[in-house]
Amino acid sequence: MVIDKISLTKLSFKKSTMVFCLLVIFLLIGLYIRIYHLNFPSIGYHNMKENEYLDQAYFFMTEGNLLHKQSFAFFGLNEGTGYHEEYAEVPYVSYLTAAAWTLFGQSLWLPRLFMIFFMLGSILLTYFIVKRLTKNEYLALLSSFLMTIMPLGIYFGRNIQPESPGLFFILLTAFFFIKWLDTNENKNLMYSGFAFSVAWGLKYSFGIIAVPLFFMLPFKEI
């Protein structure tokens, strides 16, 4: 009996070590395939969208006005101020970029690196969420790997846009919500609510995560 327990413990340790190594490999692959030409200029339709957030960060730094979004492309409009307030979302990406530039100097690669880090965090969160929902280690690893190599996840996972941090905070919302269901600890619900508020602030459409979570609410207990 003791021997069986020792064998099970060793098997469990080997399995957890293998899973840890695979996740590290996924993260390294994810970093490698997104870091190529990290400092390349923003050229192209979707890449040009980066310039809007970079411009906002530049004006946050130079003018100190954190309440209005400005871009060079919009100068001549709104009495020549460059203001463009047609999107009401909070410019978290530009705030983060401005803070990074203030600390480390202006560059293209630095804010893109932050976007990559958010995407790598999404790869990890995908594993934990799928494992909890399915109780299947292999399916969780497969989902995490697919998130690693997903073409849209590679492209938007490095662009200076709300998509990468938005996906991270959507998954973080689900992660803490499921943890709240398991533990009934209100702090997890608070963390989930905070993550949701950030995701929703980045882009209103990211609030879609509330739909599946609504149907997971323990209505009988409530």
PDB file of C-alpha atoms in Angstrom:
ATOM      1  CA  MET A   1       0.000   0.000   0.000  1.00  0.00           C
ATOM      2  CA  VAL A   2       2.812   2.392   0.918  1.00  0.00           C
ATOM      3  CA  ILE A   3       4.665   1.420  -2.261  1.00  0.00           C
ATOM      4  CA  ASP A   4       1.556   2.158  -4.329  1.00  0.00           C
ATOM      5  CA  LYS A   5       1.256   5.626  -2.763  1.00  0.00           C
ATOM      6  CA  ILE A   6       4.937   6.357  -3.446  1.00  0.00           C
ATOM      7  CA  SER A   7       4.519   5.224  -7.057  1.00  0.00           C
ATOM      8  CA  LEU A   8       1.440   7.425  -7.509  1.00  0.00           C
ATOM      9  CA  THR A   9       3.291  10.395  -6.001  1.00  0.00           C
ATOM     10  CA  LYS A  10       6.245   9.887  -8.362  1.00  0.00           C
ATOM     11  CA  LEU A  11       3.897   9.512 -11.330  1.00  0.00           C
ATOM     12  CA  SER A  12       2.052  12.689 -10.360  1.00  0.00           C
ATOM     13  CA  PHE A  13       5.336  14.558  -9.950  1.00  0.00           C
ATOM     14  CA  LYS A  14       6.559  13.405 -13.367  1.00  0.00           C
ATOM     15  CA  LYS A  15       3.262  14.411 -14.957  1.00  0.00           C
ATOM     16  CA  SER A  16       3.256  17.881 -13.372  1.00  0.00           C
ATOM     17  CA  THR A  17       6.905  18.366 -14.374  1.00  0.00           C
ATOM     18  CA  MET A  18       6.119  17.395 -17.966  1.00  0.00           C
ATOM     19  CA  VAL A  19       3.140  19.765 -18.062  1.00  0.00           C
ATOM     20  CA  PHE A  20       5.272  22.582 -16.648  1.00  0.00           C
ATOM     21  CA  CYS A  21       7.977  21.946 -19.271  1.00  0.00           C
ATOM     22  CA  LEU A  22       5.406  21.902 -22.095  1.00  0.00           C
ATOM     23  CA  LEU A  23       3.900  25.197 -20.956  1.00  0.00           C
ATOM     24  CA  VAL A  24       7.364  26.772 -20.813  1.00  0.00           C
ATOM     25  CA  ILE A  25       8.016  25.492 -24.349  1.00  0.00           C
ATOM     26  CA  PHE A  26       4.699  26.978 -25.527  1.00  0.00           C
ATOM     27  CA  LEU A  27       5.633  30.339 -24.025  1.00  0.00           C
ATOM     28  CA  LEU A  28       9.067  30.285 -25.649  1.00  0.00           C
ATOM     29  CA  ILE A  29       7.539  29.381 -29.028  1.00  0.00           C
ATOM     30  CA  GLY A  30       4.923  32.088 -28.564  1.00  0.00           C
ATOM     31  CA  LEU A  31       7.599  34.666 -27.796  1.00  0.00           C
ATOM     32  CA  TYR A  32       9.818  33.574 -30.702  1.00  0.00           C
ATOM     33  CA  ILE A  33       7.147  33.728 -33.414  1.00  0.00           C
ATOM     34  CA  ARG A  34       5.939  37.160 -32.267  1.00  0.00           C
ATOM     35  CA  ILE A  35       9.238  38.914 -31.641  1.00  0.00           C
ATOM     36  CA  TYR A  36      10.327  38.964 -35.302  1.00  0.00           C
ATOM     37  CA  HIS A  37      10.871  42.528 -36.661  1.00  0.00           C
ATOM     38  CA  LEU A  38       9.663  43.920 -33.349  1.00  0.00           C
ATOM     39  CA  ASN A  39      10.985  47.403 -34.172  1.00  0.00           C
ATOM     40  CA  PHE A  40       9.713  47.493 -37.771  1.00  0.00           C
ATOM     41  CA  PRO A  41       7.768  50.683 -38.676  1.00  0.00           C
ATOM     42  CA  SER A  42       3.958  50.602 -38.650  1.00  0.00           C
ATOM     43  CA  ILE A  43       3.130  50.097 -42.334  1.00  0.00           C
ATOM     44  CA  GLY A  44      -0.035  48.525 -43.712  1.00  0.00           C
ATOM     45  CA  TYR A  45      -3.752  48.819 -42.994  1.00  0.00           C
ATOM     46  CA  HIS A  46      -3.935  47.189 -39.566  1.00  0.00           C
ATOM     47  CA  ASN A  47      -0.405  48.158 -38.602  1.00  0.00           C
ATOM     48  CA  MET A  48      -1.248  51.799 -39.229  1.00  0.00           C
ATOM     49  CA  LYS A  49      -3.823  51.472 -36.450  1.00  0.00           C
ATOM     50  CA  GLU A  50      -0.850  51.298 -34.105  1.00  0.00           C
ATOM     51  CA  ASN A  51       0.015  54.896 -34.951  1.00  0.00           C
ATOM     52  CA  GLU A  52      -3.246  56.113 -33.472  1.00  0.00           C
ATOM     53  CA  TYR A  53      -2.342  54.672 -30.050  1.00  0.00           C
ATOM     54  CA  LEU A  54       1.284  55.748 -30.371  1.00  0.00           C
ATOM     55  CA  ASP A  55       0.188  59.305 -31.182  1.00  0.00           C
ATOM     56  CA  GLN A  56      -2.056  59.351 -28.135  1.00  0.00           C
ATOM     57  CA  ALA A  57       0.851  58.218 -25.959  1.00  0.00           C
ATOM     58  CA  TYR A  58       3.093  60.898 -27.480  1.00  0.00           C
ATOM     59  CA  PHE A  59       0.604  63.671 -26.690  1.00  0.00           C
ATOM     60  CA  PHE A  60      -0.023  62.291 -23.198  1.00  0.00           C
ATOM     61  CA  MET A  61       3.722  62.685 -22.611  1.00  0.00           C
ATOM     62  CA  THR A  62       4.309  66.015 -24.302  1.00  0.00           C
ATOM     63  CA  GLU A  63       1.134  67.888 -23.367  1.00  0.00           C
ATOM     64  CA  GLY A  64       0.170  66.115 -20.154  1.00  0.00           C
ATOM     65  CA  ASN A  65      -3.500  66.060 -21.118  1.00  0.00           C
ATOM     66  CA  LEU A  66      -4.626  62.548 -20.155  1.00  0.00           C
ATOM     67  CA  LEU A  67      -8.325  63.188 -20.710  1.00  0.00           C
ATOM     68  CA  HIS A  68      -8.275  63.822 -24.467  1.00  0.00           C
ATOM     69  CA  LYS A  69      -7.046  61.507 -27.214  1.00  0.00           C
ATOM     70  CA  GLN A  70      -5.055  63.233 -29.937  1.00  0.00           C
ATOM     71  CA  SER A  71      -3.485  61.972 -33.170  1.00  0.00           C
ATOM     72  CA  PHE A  72      -1.496  63.677 -35.910  1.00  0.00           C
ATOM     73  CA  ALA A  73      -3.861  62.254 -38.544  1.00  0.00           C
ATOM     74  CA  PHE A  74      -6.768  64.195 -37.022  1.00  0.00           C
ATOM     75  CA  PHE A  75      -5.125  67.628 -36.926  1.00  0.00           C
ATOM     76  CA  GLY A  76      -7.228  70.120 -38.810  1.00  0.00           C
ATOM     77  CA  LEU A  77     -10.339  68.650 -37.225  1.00  0.00           C
ATOM     78  CA  ASN A  78     -11.968  69.840 -34.009  1.00  0.00           C
ATOM     79  CA  GLU A  79     -10.463  73.330 -34.320  1.00  0.00           C
ATOM     80  CA  GLY A  80      -7.048  71.929 -35.190  1.00  0.00           C
ATOM     81  CA  THR A  81      -6.605  70.176 -31.856  1.00  0.00           C
ATOM     82  CA  GLY A  82      -6.242  66.663 -33.239  1.00  0.00           C
ATOM     83  CA  TYR A  83      -8.836  65.420 -30.764  1.00  0.00           C
ATOM     84  CA  HIS A  84     -10.759  62.303 -31.803  1.00  0.00           C
ATOM     85  CA  GLU A  85     -13.298  61.246 -29.230  1.00  0.00           C
ATOM     86  CA  GLU A  86     -15.522  59.098 -31.443  1.00  0.00           C
ATOM     87  CA  TYR A  87     -14.505  56.010 -29.443  1.00  0.00           C
ATOM     88  CA  ALA A  88     -15.354  56.294 -25.764  1.00  0.00           C
ATOM     89  CA  GLU A  89     -13.094  53.425 -24.663  1.00  0.00           C
ATOM     90  CA  VAL A  90     -10.391  54.145 -22.068  1.00  0.00           C
ATOM     91  CA  PRO A  91      -6.958  54.440 -23.793  1.00  0.00           C
ATOM     92  CA  TYR A  92      -5.213  51.995 -21.440  1.00  0.00           C
ATOM     93  CA  VAL A  93      -2.815  50.942 -24.215  1.00  0.00           C
ATOM     94  CA  SER A  94      -1.696  54.536 -24.765  1.00  0.00           C
ATOM     95  CA  TYR A  95      -1.381  55.130 -21.022  1.00  0.00           C
ATOM     96  CA  LEU A  96       0.821  52.046 -20.713  1.00  0.00           C
ATOM     97  CA  THR A  97       2.901  53.142 -23.697  1.00  0.00           C
ATOM     98  CA  ALA A  98       3.351  56.659 -22.315  1.00  0.00           C
ATOM     99  CA  ALA A  99       4.431  55.258 -18.933  1.00  0.00           C
ATOM    100  CA  ALA A 100       6.916  52.871 -20.577  1.00  0.00           C
ATOM    101  CA  TRP A 101       8.342  55.648 -22.745  1.00  0.00           C
ATOM    102  CA  THR A 102       8.704  57.927 -19.725  1.00  0.00           C
ATOM    103  CA  LEU A 103      10.726  55.266 -17.892  1.00  0.00           C
ATOM    104  CA  PHE A 104      12.744  53.706 -20.732  1.00  0.00           C
ATOM    105  CA  GLY A 105      12.651  56.138 -23.664  1.00  0.00           C
ATOM    106  CA  GLN A 106      10.628  56.124 -26.870  1.00  0.00           C
ATOM    107  CA  SER A 107      10.696  53.069 -29.122  1.00  0.00           C
ATOM    108  CA  LEU A 108       8.355  50.875 -31.137  1.00  0.00           C
ATOM    109  CA  TRP A 109       9.574  47.565 -29.760  1.00  0.00           C
ATOM    110  CA  LEU A 110       8.836  48.327 -26.100  1.00  0.00           C
ATOM    111  CA  PRO A 111       5.013  48.716 -26.275  1.00  0.00           C
ATOM    112  CA  ARG A 112       4.889  45.793 -28.720  1.00  0.00           C
ATOM    113  CA  LEU A 113       6.780  43.698 -26.186  1.00  0.00           C
ATOM    114  CA  PHE A 114       4.110  44.504 -23.599  1.00  0.00           C
ATOM    115  CA  MET A 115       1.456  43.299 -26.063  1.00  0.00           C
ATOM    116  CA  ILE A 116       3.380  40.037 -26.461  1.00  0.00           C
ATOM    117  CA  PHE A 117       3.551  39.577 -22.685  1.00  0.00           C
ATOM    118  CA  PHE A 118      -0.237  39.949 -22.477  1.00  0.00           C
ATOM    119  CA  MET A 119      -0.614  37.296 -25.183  1.00  0.00           C
ATOM    120  CA  LEU A 120       1.741  34.931 -23.368  1.00  0.00           C
ATOM    121  CA  GLY A 121      -0.386  35.400 -20.270  1.00  0.00           C
ATOM    122  CA  SER A 122      -3.452  34.440 -22.348  1.00  0.00           C
ATOM    123  CA  ILE A 123      -1.724  31.204 -23.367  1.00  0.00           C
ATOM    124  CA  LEU A 124      -1.273  30.258 -19.714  1.00  0.00           C
ATOM    125  CA  LEU A 125      -4.789  31.295 -18.705  1.00  0.00           C
ATOM    126  CA  THR A 126      -6.241  29.212 -21.537  1.00  0.00           C
ATOM    127  CA  TYR A 127      -4.580  26.133 -20.072  1.00  0.00           C
ATOM    128  CA  PHE A 128      -5.904  26.722 -16.548  1.00  0.00           C
ATOM    129  CA  ILE A 129      -9.449  27.579 -17.663  1.00  0.00           C
ATOM    130  CA  VAL A 130      -9.820  24.619 -20.042  1.00  0.00           C
ATOM    131  CA  LYS A 131      -8.342  22.235 -17.473  1.00  0.00           C
ATOM    132  CA  ARG A 132     -10.843  23.408 -14.848  1.00  0.00           C
ATOM    133  CA  LEU A 133     -13.834  23.207 -17.195  1.00  0.00           C
ATOM    134  CA  THR A 134     -13.012  19.855 -18.798  1.00  0.00           C
ATOM    135  CA  LYS A 135     -10.847  18.103 -16.175  1.00  0.00           C
ATOM    136  CA  ASN A 136      -8.801  16.978 -19.183  1.00  0.00           C
ATOM    137  CA  GLU A 137      -5.059  17.685 -19.097  1.00  0.00           C
ATOM    138  CA  TYR A 138      -4.505  16.855 -22.762  1.00  0.00           C
ATOM    139  CA  LEU A 139      -7.337  19.076 -23.980  1.00  0.00           C
ATOM    140  CA  ALA A 140      -6.029  21.940 -21.823  1.00  0.00           C
ATOM    141  CA  LEU A 141      -2.529  21.563 -23.275  1.00  0.00           C
ATOM    142  CA  LEU A 142      -3.892  21.315 -26.821  1.00  0.00           C
ATOM    143  CA  SER A 143      -5.969  24.478 -26.335  1.00  0.00           C
ATOM    144  CA  SER A 144      -2.957  26.303 -24.937  1.00  0.00           C
ATOM    145  CA  PHE A 145      -0.816  25.166 -27.880  1.00  0.00           C
ATOM    146  CA  LEU A 146      -3.441  26.254 -30.416  1.00  0.00           C
ATOM    147  CA  MET A 147      -3.560  29.648 -28.706  1.00  0.00           C
ATOM    148  CA  THR A 148       0.231  29.781 -29.111  1.00  0.00           C
ATOM    149  CA  ILE A 149       0.238  29.257 -32.909  1.00  0.00           C
ATOM    150  CA  MET A 150      -3.124  30.817 -33.838  1.00  0.00           C
ATOM    151  CA  PRO A 151      -2.371  33.186 -36.780  1.00  0.00           C
ATOM    152  CA  LEU A 152      -4.627  35.997 -35.499  1.00  0.00           C
ATOM    153  CA  GLY A 153      -3.099  35.517 -32.067  1.00  0.00           C
ATOM    154  CA  ILE A 154       0.345  35.968 -33.583  1.00  0.00           C
ATOM    155  CA  TYR A 155      -0.578  39.089 -35.528  1.00  0.00           C
ATOM    156  CA  PHE A 156      -2.731  40.895 -32.992  1.00  0.00           C
ATOM    157  CA  GLY A 157      -0.701  39.420 -30.145  1.00  0.00           C
ATOM    158  CA  ARG A 158       2.110  41.850 -30.925  1.00  0.00           C
ATOM    159  CA  ASN A 159       0.324  44.872 -32.390  1.00  0.00           C
ATOM    160  CA  ILE A 160      -0.070  47.983 -30.242  1.00  0.00           C
ATOM    161  CA  GLN A 161      -3.866  47.685 -30.043  1.00  0.00           C
ATOM    162  CA  PRO A 162      -6.413  46.745 -27.355  1.00  0.00           C
ATOM    163  CA  GLU A 163      -6.895  43.166 -28.638  1.00  0.00           C
ATOM    164  CA  SER A 164      -3.987  41.502 -26.827  1.00  0.00           C
ATOM    165  CA  PRO A 165      -4.549  43.013 -23.351  1.00  0.00           C
ATOM    166  CA  GLY A 166      -8.295  42.713 -23.961  1.00  0.00           C
ATOM    167  CA  LEU A 167      -8.064  38.947 -24.483  1.00  0.00           C
ATOM    168  CA  PHE A 168      -5.862  38.634 -21.399  1.00  0.00           C
ATOM    169  CA  PHE A 169      -8.333  40.454 -19.155  1.00  0.00           C
ATOM    170  CA  ILE A 170     -11.295  38.565 -20.659  1.00  0.00           C
ATOM    171  CA  LEU A 171      -9.619  35.273 -19.738  1.00  0.00           C
ATOM    172  CA  LEU A 172      -8.613  36.667 -16.344  1.00  0.00           C
ATOM    173  CA  THR A 173     -12.267  37.552 -15.751  1.00  0.00           C
ATOM    174  CA  ALA A 174     -13.295  33.969 -16.508  1.00  0.00           C
ATOM    175  CA  PHE A 175     -10.428  32.505 -14.467  1.00  0.00           C
ATOM    176  CA  PHE A 176     -11.324  34.316 -11.233  1.00  0.00           C
ATOM    177  CA  PHE A 177     -15.051  33.858 -11.817  1.00  0.00           C
ATOM    178  CA  ILE A 178     -14.604  30.081 -12.051  1.00  0.00           C
ATOM    179  CA  LYS A 179     -12.339  30.214  -9.019  1.00  0.00           C
ATOM    180  CA  TRP A 180     -15.111  32.044  -7.140  1.00  0.00           C
ATOM    181  CA  LEU A 181     -17.556  29.288  -8.094  1.00  0.00           C
ATOM    182  CA  ASP A 182     -15.123  26.718  -6.673  1.00  0.00           C
ATOM    183  CA  THR A 183     -14.123  28.485  -3.455  1.00  0.00           C
ATOM    184  CA  ASN A 184     -17.049  30.848  -2.795  1.00  0.00           C
ATOM    185  CA  GLU A 185     -14.455  33.444  -1.737  1.00  0.00           C
ATOM    186  CA  ASN A 186     -15.731  36.926  -2.534  1.00  0.00           C
ATOM    187  CA  LYS A 187     -12.213  38.208  -3.184  1.00  0.00           C
ATOM    188  CA  ASN A 188     -12.128  36.093  -6.368  1.00  0.00           C
ATOM    189  CA  LEU A 189     -15.402  37.652  -7.511  1.00  0.00           C
ATOM    190  CA  MET A 190     -13.883  41.080  -6.818  1.00  0.00           C
ATOM    191  CA  TYR A 191     -10.793  40.199  -8.892  1.00  0.00           C
ATOM    192  CA  SER A 192     -13.055  38.953 -11.680  1.00  0.00           C
ATOM    193  CA  GLY A 193     -15.061  42.178 -11.599  1.00  0.00           C
ATOM    194  CA  PHE A 194     -11.888  44.274 -11.748  1.00  0.00           C
ATOM    195  CA  ALA A 195     -10.551  42.299 -14.732  1.00  0.00           C
ATOM    196  CA  PHE A 196     -13.921  42.660 -16.463  1.00  0.00           C
ATOM    197  CA  SER A 197     -13.929  46.430 -15.935  1.00  0.00           C
ATOM    198  CA  VAL A 198     -10.482  46.719 -17.542  1.00  0.00           C
ATOM    199  CA  ALA A 199     -11.478  44.494 -20.492  1.00  0.00           C
ATOM    200  CA  TRP A 200     -14.706  46.442 -21.008  1.00  0.00           C
ATOM    201  CA  GLY A 201     -12.834  49.732 -20.739  1.00  0.00           C
ATOM    202  CA  LEU A 202     -10.384  48.642 -23.427  1.00  0.00           C
ATOM    203  CA  LYS A 203     -13.214  47.926 -25.864  1.00  0.00           C
ATOM    204  CA  TYR A 204     -16.929  47.672 -25.160  1.00  0.00           C
ATOM    205  CA  SER A 205     -17.275  44.561 -27.323  1.00  0.00           C
ATOM    206  CA  PHE A 206     -14.955  42.711 -24.905  1.00  0.00           C
ATOM    207  CA  GLY A 207     -17.858  42.715 -22.454  1.00  0.00           C
ATOM    208  CA  ILE A 208     -19.148  39.661 -24.368  1.00  0.00           C
ATOM    209  CA  ILE A 209     -17.482  37.472 -21.712  1.00  0.00           C
ATOM    210  CA  ALA A 210     -20.367  38.380 -19.383  1.00  0.00           C
ATOM    211  CA  VAL A 211     -22.772  36.272 -21.485  1.00  0.00           C
ATOM    212  CA  PRO A 212     -21.299  32.793 -20.827  1.00  0.00           C
ATOM    213  CA  LEU A 213     -20.449  33.701 -17.222  1.00  0.00           C
ATOM    214  CA  PHE A 214     -24.061  34.721 -16.610  1.00  0.00           C
ATOM    215  CA  PHE A 215     -25.207  31.187 -17.394  1.00  0.00           C
ATOM    216  CA  MET A 216     -22.632  29.793 -14.947  1.00  0.00           C
ATOM    217  CA  LEU A 217     -24.071  31.732 -11.999  1.00  0.00           C
ATOM    218  CA  PRO A 218     -25.305  29.470  -9.161  1.00  0.00           C
ATOM    219  CA  PHE A 219     -28.881  30.757  -9.285  1.00  0.00           C
ATOM    220  CA  LYS A 220     -30.212  28.211  -6.773  1.00  0.00           C
ATOM    221  CA  GLU A 221     -27.691  29.249  -4.117  1.00  0.00           C
ATOM    222  CA  ILE A 222     -28.283  32.924  -4.816  1.00  0.00           C
TER     223      ILE A 222
END
